[in-house]
mmCIF file of C-alpha atoms and ligand atoms in Angstrom:
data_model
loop_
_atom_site.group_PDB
_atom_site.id
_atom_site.type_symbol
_atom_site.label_atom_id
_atom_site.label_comp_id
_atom_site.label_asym_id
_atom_site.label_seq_id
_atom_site.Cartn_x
_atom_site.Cartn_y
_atom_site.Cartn_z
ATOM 1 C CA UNK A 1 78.284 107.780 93.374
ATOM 2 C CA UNK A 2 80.335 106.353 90.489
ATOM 3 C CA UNK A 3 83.749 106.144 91.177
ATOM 4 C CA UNK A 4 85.769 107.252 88.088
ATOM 5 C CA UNK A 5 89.640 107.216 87.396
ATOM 6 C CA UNK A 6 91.985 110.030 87.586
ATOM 7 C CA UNK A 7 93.125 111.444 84.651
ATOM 8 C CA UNK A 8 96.533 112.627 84.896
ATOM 9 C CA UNK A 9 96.871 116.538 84.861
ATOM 10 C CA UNK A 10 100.736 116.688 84.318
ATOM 11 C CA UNK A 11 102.798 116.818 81.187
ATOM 12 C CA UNK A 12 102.248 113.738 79.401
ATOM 13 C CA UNK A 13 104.893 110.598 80.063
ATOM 14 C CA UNK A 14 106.545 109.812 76.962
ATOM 15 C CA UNK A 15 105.801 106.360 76.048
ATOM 16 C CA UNK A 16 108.936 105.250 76.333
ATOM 17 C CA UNK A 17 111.896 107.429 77.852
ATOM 18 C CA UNK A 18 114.746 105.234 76.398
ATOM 19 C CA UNK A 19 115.780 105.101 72.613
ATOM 20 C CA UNK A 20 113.996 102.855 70.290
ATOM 21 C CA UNK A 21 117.774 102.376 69.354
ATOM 22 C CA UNK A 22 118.538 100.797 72.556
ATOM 23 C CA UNK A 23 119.124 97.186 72.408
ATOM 24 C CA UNK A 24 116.760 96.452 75.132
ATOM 25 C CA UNK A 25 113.918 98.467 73.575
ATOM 26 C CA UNK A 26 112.074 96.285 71.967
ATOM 27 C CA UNK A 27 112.384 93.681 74.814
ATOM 28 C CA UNK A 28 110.829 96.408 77.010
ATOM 29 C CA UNK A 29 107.482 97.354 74.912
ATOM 30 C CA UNK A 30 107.023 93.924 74.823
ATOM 31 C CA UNK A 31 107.264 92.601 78.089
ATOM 32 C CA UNK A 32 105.256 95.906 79.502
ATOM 33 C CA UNK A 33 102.207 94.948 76.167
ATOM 34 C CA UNK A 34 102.142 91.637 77.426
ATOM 35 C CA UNK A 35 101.472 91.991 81.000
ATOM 36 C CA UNK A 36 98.812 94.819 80.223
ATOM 37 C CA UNK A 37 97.169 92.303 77.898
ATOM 38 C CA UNK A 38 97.069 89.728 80.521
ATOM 39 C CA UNK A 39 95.744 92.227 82.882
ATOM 40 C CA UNK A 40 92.949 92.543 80.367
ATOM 41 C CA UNK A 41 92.091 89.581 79.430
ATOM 42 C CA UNK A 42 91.871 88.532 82.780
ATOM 43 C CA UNK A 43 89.145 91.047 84.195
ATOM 44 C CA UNK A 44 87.448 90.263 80.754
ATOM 45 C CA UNK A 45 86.683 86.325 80.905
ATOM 46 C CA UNK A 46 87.480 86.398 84.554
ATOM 47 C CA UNK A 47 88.046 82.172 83.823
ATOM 48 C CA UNK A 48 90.542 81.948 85.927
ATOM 49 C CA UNK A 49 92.011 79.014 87.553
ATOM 50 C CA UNK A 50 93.988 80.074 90.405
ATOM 51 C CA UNK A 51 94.264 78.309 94.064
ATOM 52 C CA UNK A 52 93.795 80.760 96.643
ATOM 53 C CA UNK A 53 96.448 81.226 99.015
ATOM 54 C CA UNK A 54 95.921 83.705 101.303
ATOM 55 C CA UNK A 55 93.314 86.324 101.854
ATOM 56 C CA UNK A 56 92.680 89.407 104.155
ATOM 57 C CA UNK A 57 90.569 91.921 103.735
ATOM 58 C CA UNK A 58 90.803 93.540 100.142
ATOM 59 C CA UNK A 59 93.557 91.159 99.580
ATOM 60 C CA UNK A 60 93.768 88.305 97.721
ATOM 61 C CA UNK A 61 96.586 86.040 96.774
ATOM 62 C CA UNK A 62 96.430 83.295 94.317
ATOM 63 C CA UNK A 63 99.231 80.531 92.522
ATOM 64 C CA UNK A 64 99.282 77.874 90.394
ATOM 65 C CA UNK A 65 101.715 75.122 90.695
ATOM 66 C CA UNK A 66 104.070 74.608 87.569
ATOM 67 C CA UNK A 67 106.898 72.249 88.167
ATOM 68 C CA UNK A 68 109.581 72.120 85.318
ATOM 69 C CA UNK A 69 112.200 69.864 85.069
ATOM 70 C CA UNK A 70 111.669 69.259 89.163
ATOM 71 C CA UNK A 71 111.822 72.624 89.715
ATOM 72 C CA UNK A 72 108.985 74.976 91.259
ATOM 73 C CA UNK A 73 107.724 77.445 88.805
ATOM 74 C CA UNK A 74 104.176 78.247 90.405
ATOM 75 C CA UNK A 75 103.506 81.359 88.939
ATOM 76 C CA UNK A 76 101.647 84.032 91.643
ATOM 77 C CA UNK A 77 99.310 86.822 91.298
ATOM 78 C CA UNK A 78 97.754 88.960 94.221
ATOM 79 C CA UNK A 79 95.608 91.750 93.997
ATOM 80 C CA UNK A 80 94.701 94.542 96.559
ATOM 81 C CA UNK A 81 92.804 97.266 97.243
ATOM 82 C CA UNK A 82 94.536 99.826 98.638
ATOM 83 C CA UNK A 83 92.669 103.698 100.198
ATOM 84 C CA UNK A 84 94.670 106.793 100.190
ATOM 85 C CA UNK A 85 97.061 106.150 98.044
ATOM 86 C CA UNK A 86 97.288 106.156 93.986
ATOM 87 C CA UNK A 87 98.378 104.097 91.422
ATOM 88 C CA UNK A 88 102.087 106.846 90.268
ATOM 89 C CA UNK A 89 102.662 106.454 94.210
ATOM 90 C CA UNK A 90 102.720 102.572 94.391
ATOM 91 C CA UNK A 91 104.475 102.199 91.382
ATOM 92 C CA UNK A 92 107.109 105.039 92.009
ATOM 93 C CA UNK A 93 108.133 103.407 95.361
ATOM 94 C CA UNK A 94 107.968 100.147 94.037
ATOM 95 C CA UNK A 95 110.108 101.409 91.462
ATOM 96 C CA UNK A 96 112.660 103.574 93.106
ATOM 97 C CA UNK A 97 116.013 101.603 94.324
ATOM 98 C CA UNK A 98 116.529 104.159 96.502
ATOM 99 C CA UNK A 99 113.986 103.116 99.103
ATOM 100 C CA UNK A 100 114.069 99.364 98.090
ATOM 101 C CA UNK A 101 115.779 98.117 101.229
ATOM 102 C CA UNK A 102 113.624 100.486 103.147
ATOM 103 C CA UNK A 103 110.642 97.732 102.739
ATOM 104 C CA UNK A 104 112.273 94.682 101.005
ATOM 105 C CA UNK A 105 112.576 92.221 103.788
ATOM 106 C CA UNK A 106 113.180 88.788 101.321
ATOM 107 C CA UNK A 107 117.144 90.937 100.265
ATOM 108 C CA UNK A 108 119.926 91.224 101.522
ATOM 109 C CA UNK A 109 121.472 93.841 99.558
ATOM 110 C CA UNK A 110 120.180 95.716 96.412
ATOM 111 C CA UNK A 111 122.110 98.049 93.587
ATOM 112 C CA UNK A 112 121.656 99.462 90.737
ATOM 113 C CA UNK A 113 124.114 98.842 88.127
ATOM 114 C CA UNK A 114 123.293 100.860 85.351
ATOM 115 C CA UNK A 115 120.783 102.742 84.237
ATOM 116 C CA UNK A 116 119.687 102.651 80.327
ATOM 117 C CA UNK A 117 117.065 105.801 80.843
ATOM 118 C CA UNK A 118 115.286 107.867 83.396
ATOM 119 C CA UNK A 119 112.445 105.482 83.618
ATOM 120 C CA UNK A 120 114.471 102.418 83.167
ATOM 121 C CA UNK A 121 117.549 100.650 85.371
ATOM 122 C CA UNK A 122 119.624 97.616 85.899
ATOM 123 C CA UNK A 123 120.022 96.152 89.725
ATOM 124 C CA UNK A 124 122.020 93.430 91.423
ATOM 125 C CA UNK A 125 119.889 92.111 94.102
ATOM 126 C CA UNK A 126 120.809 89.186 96.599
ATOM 127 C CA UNK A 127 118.463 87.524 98.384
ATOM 128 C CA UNK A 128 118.566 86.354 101.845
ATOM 129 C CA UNK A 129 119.707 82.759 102.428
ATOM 130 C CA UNK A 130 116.276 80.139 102.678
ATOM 131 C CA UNK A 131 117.896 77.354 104.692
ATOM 132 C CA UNK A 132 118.649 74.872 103.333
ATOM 133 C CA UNK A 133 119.077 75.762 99.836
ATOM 134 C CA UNK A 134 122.049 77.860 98.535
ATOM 135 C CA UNK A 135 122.207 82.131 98.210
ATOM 136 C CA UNK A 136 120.036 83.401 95.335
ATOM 137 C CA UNK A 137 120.750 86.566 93.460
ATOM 138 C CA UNK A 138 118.936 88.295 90.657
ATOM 139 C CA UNK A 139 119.861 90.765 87.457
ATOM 140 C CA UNK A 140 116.654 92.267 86.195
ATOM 141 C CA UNK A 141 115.522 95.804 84.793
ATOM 142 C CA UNK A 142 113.141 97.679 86.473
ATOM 143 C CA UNK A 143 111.444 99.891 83.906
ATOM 144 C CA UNK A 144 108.179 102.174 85.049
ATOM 145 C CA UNK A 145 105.763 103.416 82.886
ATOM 146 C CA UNK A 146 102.414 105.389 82.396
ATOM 147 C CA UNK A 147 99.566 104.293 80.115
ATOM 148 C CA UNK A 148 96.781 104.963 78.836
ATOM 149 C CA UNK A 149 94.033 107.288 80.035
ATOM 150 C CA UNK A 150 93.388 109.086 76.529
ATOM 151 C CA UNK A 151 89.761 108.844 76.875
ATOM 152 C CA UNK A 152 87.185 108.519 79.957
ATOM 153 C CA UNK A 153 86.966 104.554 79.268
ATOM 154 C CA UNK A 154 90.551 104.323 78.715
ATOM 155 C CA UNK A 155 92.069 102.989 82.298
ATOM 156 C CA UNK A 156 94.662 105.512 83.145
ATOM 157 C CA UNK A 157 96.917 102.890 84.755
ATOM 158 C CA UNK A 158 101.149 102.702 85.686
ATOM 159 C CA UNK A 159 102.715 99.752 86.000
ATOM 160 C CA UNK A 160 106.635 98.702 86.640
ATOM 161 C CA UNK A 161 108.194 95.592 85.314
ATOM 162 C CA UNK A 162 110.913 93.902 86.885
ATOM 163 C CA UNK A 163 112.277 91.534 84.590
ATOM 164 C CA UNK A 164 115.613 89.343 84.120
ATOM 165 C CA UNK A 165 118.638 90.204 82.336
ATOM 166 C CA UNK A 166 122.116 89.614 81.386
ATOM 167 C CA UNK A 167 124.637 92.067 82.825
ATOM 168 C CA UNK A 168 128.637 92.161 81.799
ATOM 169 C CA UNK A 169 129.279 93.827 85.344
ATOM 170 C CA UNK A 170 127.599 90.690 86.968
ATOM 171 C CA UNK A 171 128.003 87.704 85.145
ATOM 172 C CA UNK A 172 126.511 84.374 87.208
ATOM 173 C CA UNK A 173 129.422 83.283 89.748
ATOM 174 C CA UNK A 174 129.567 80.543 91.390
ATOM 175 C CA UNK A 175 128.913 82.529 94.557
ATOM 176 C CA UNK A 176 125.244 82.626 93.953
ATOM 177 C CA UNK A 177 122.366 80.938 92.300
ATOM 178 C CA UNK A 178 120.995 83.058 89.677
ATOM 179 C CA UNK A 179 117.292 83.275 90.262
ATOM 180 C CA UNK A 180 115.066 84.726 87.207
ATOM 181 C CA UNK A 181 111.800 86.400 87.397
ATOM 182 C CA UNK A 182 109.643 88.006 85.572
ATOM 183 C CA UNK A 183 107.376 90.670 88.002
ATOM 184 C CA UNK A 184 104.626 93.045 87.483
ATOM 185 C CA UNK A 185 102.607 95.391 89.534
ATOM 186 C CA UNK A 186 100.200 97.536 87.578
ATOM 187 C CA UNK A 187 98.006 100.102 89.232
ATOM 188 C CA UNK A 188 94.886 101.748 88.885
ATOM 189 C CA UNK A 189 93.813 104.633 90.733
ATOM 190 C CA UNK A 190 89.932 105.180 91.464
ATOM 191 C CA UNK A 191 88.400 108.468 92.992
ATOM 192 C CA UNK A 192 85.083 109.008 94.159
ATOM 193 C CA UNK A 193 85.286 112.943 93.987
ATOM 194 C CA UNK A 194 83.391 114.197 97.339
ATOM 195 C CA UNK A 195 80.564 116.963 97.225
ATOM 196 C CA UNK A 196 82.811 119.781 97.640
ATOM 197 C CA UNK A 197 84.992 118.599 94.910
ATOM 198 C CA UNK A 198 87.898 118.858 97.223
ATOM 199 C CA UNK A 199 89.699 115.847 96.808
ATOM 200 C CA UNK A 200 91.545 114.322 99.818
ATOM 201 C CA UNK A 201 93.079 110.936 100.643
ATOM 202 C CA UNK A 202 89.721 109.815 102.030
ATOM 203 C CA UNK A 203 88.988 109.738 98.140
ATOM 204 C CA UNK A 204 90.977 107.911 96.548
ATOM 205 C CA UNK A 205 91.300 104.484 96.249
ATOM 206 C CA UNK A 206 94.576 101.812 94.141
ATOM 207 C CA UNK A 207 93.453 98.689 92.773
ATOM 208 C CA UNK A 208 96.494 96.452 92.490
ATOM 209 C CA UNK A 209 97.301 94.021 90.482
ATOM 210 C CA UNK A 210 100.776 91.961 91.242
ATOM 211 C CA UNK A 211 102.443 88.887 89.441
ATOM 212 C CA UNK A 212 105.433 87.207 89.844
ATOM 213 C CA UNK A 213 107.129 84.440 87.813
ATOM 214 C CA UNK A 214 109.903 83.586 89.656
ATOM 215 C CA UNK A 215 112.576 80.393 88.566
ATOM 216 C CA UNK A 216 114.750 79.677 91.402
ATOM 217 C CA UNK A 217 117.409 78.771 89.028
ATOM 218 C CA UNK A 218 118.516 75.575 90.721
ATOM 219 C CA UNK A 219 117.160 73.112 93.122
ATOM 220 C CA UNK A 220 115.651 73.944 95.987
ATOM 221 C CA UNK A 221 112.885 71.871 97.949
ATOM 222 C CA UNK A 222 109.038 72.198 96.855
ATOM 223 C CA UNK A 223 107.988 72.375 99.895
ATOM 224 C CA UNK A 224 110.171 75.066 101.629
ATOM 225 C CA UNK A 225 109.656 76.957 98.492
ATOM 226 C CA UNK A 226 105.769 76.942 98.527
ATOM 227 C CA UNK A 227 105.990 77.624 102.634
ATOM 228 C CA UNK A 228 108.190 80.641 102.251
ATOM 229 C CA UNK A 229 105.738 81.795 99.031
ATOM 230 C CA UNK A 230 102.691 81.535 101.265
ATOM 231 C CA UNK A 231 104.132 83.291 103.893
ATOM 232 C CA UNK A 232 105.887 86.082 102.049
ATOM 233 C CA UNK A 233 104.391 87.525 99.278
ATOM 234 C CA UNK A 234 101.452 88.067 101.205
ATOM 235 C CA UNK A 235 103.614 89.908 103.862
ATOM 236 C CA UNK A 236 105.433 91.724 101.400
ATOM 237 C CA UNK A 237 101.647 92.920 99.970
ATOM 238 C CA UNK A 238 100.994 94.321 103.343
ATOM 239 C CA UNK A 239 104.226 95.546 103.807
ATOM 240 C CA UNK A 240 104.858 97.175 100.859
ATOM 241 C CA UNK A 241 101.372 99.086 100.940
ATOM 242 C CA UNK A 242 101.850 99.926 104.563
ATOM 243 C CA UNK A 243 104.856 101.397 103.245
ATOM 244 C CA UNK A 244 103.478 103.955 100.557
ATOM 245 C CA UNK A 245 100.763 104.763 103.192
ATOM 246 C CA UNK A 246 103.142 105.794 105.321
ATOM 247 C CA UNK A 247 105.660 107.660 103.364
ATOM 248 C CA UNK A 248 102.703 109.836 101.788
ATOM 249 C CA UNK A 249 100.693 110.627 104.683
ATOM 250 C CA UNK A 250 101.915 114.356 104.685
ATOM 251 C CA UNK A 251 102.675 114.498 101.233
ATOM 252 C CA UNK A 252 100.714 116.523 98.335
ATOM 253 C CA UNK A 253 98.600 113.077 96.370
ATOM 254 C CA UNK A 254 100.984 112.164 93.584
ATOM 255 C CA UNK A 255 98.428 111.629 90.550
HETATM 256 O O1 6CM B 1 108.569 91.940 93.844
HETATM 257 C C1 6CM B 1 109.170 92.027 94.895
HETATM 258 N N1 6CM B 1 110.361 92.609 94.993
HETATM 259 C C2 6CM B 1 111.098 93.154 93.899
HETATM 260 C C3 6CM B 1 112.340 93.820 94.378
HETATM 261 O O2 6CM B 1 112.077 95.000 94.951
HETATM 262 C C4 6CM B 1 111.509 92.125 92.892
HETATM 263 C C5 6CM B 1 111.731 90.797 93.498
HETATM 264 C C6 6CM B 1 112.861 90.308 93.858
HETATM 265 C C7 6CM B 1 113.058 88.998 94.520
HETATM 266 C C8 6CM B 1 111.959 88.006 94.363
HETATM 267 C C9 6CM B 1 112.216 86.850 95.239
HETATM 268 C C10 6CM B 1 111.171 85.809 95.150
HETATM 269 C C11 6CM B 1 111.425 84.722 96.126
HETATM 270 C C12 6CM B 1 112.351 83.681 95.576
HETATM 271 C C13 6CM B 1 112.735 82.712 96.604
HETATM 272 C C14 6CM B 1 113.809 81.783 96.116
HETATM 273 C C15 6CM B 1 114.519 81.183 97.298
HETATM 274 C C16 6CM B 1 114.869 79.785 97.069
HETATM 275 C C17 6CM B 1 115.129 79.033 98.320
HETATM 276 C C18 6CM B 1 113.902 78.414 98.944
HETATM 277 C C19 6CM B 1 114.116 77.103 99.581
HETATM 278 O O3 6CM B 1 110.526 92.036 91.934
HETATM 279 C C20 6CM B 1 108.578 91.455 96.170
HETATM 280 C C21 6CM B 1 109.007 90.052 96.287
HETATM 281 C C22 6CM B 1 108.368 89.377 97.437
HETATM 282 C C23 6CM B 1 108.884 87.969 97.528
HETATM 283 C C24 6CM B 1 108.172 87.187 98.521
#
């Protein structure tokens, strides 16, 4: 059988909710373009040169080590294969602050600060303490997004972007390091429709993609940083997934 993606059945999701007079606009389309095209070009070449780092089962997680100025910049990309749940379900927990703390386990606390549109906030996140290095804490939007899926060969994919920012309410204090990231998880859902066209759970299938750029803003040492990288962000992969399963067991599928 050829599995085929879902095309979504609801009203369509403008392409952007917030105002192209918005100040963060065009910061947004681009950020969102660019980690599509990545996504792309990736899957196209497929020249990748990525150190595994961890694997199990449908998932893999990959890095490259980066140093700049002394600091540890490996940027990290995972991907995962998830059944029963789709790609609007990952990214809408992923997305929503409200649950955040429900599966975050690297935070200590997590707010939103403002938000500049339906689809689109600002959060204050602090991170729990990595002895020995200081407190981290992290400003970034969290925007979410639908795309694509026009035509049959057009992925229908949604993705959320959590990226740095500048906020007035929480300027950088000496209270904290300010960490900066730049994160992506982009989903795609795939259905292999069963005879009696009566699709269930059992049918559906997310691909996952997930990267992460993450600076930690000031010194902290390489090798705690690449131990608690290994360790986590394939726990938070399992985690997080566990998660969705979970919360949408008894729920109507979320297309
Ligand atoms: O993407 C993840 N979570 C999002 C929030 O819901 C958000 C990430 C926020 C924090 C990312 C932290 C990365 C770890 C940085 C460690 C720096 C500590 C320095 C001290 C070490 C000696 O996009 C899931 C994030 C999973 C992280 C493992």
């Amino acid at each position: 059988r050829r599995a085929m993606s879902i095309r979504a059945k609801s009203t369509p999701v403008p392409k952007i909710a917030l105002s192209p007079t918005h100040p963060k606009y065009e910061e947004i389309n681009k950020v969102v373009s660019s980690h599509l095209l990545r996504l792309d070009e990736r899957t196209e070449t497929g020249a990748d040169t990525w150190q595994c780092i961890a694997e199990d089962g449908e998932l893999k997680v990959y890095k490259r080590e980066i140093e700049e100025n002394g600091m540890v910049v490996d940027p990290l990309k995972a991907v995962h294969t998830v059944t029963g749940i789709t790609g609007h379900e990952v990214c809408h927990y992923f997305w929503d602050v409200s649950v955040r703390m429900d599966w975050e386990v690297t935070l200590d606390s997590s707010d939103a600060i403002e938000w500049l549109s339906e689809d689109t906030f600002v959060s204050h996140n602090v991170l729990k303490r990595v002895w020995p290095a200081s407190t981290r804490d992290a400003v970034f939007w969290s925007h979410i997004r639908h795309v694509g899926g026009e035509s049959d060969e057009d992925p229908n994919r949604w993705i959320v972007v959590n990226y740095s920012c500048d906020h007035p309410k929480i300027p950088v204090s000496n209270k904290f390091v300010r960490i900066t990231m730049n994160v992506a998880m982009i989903c795609q859902t795939i259905i292999e429709p069963p005879a009696d066209g009566n699709i269930t759970r059992d049918n559906i299938r997310c691909k996952i993609s997930y990267t992460a750029d993450v600076n930690p803003g000031g010194w902290a040492p390489a090798s705690v940083l690449r131990a608690v990288y290994k360790r986590e962000y394939p726990r938070f992969l399992k985690r997080f997934t566990q998660y969705v399963m979970d919360a949408t067991a008894d729920k109507d599928i979320l297309f």
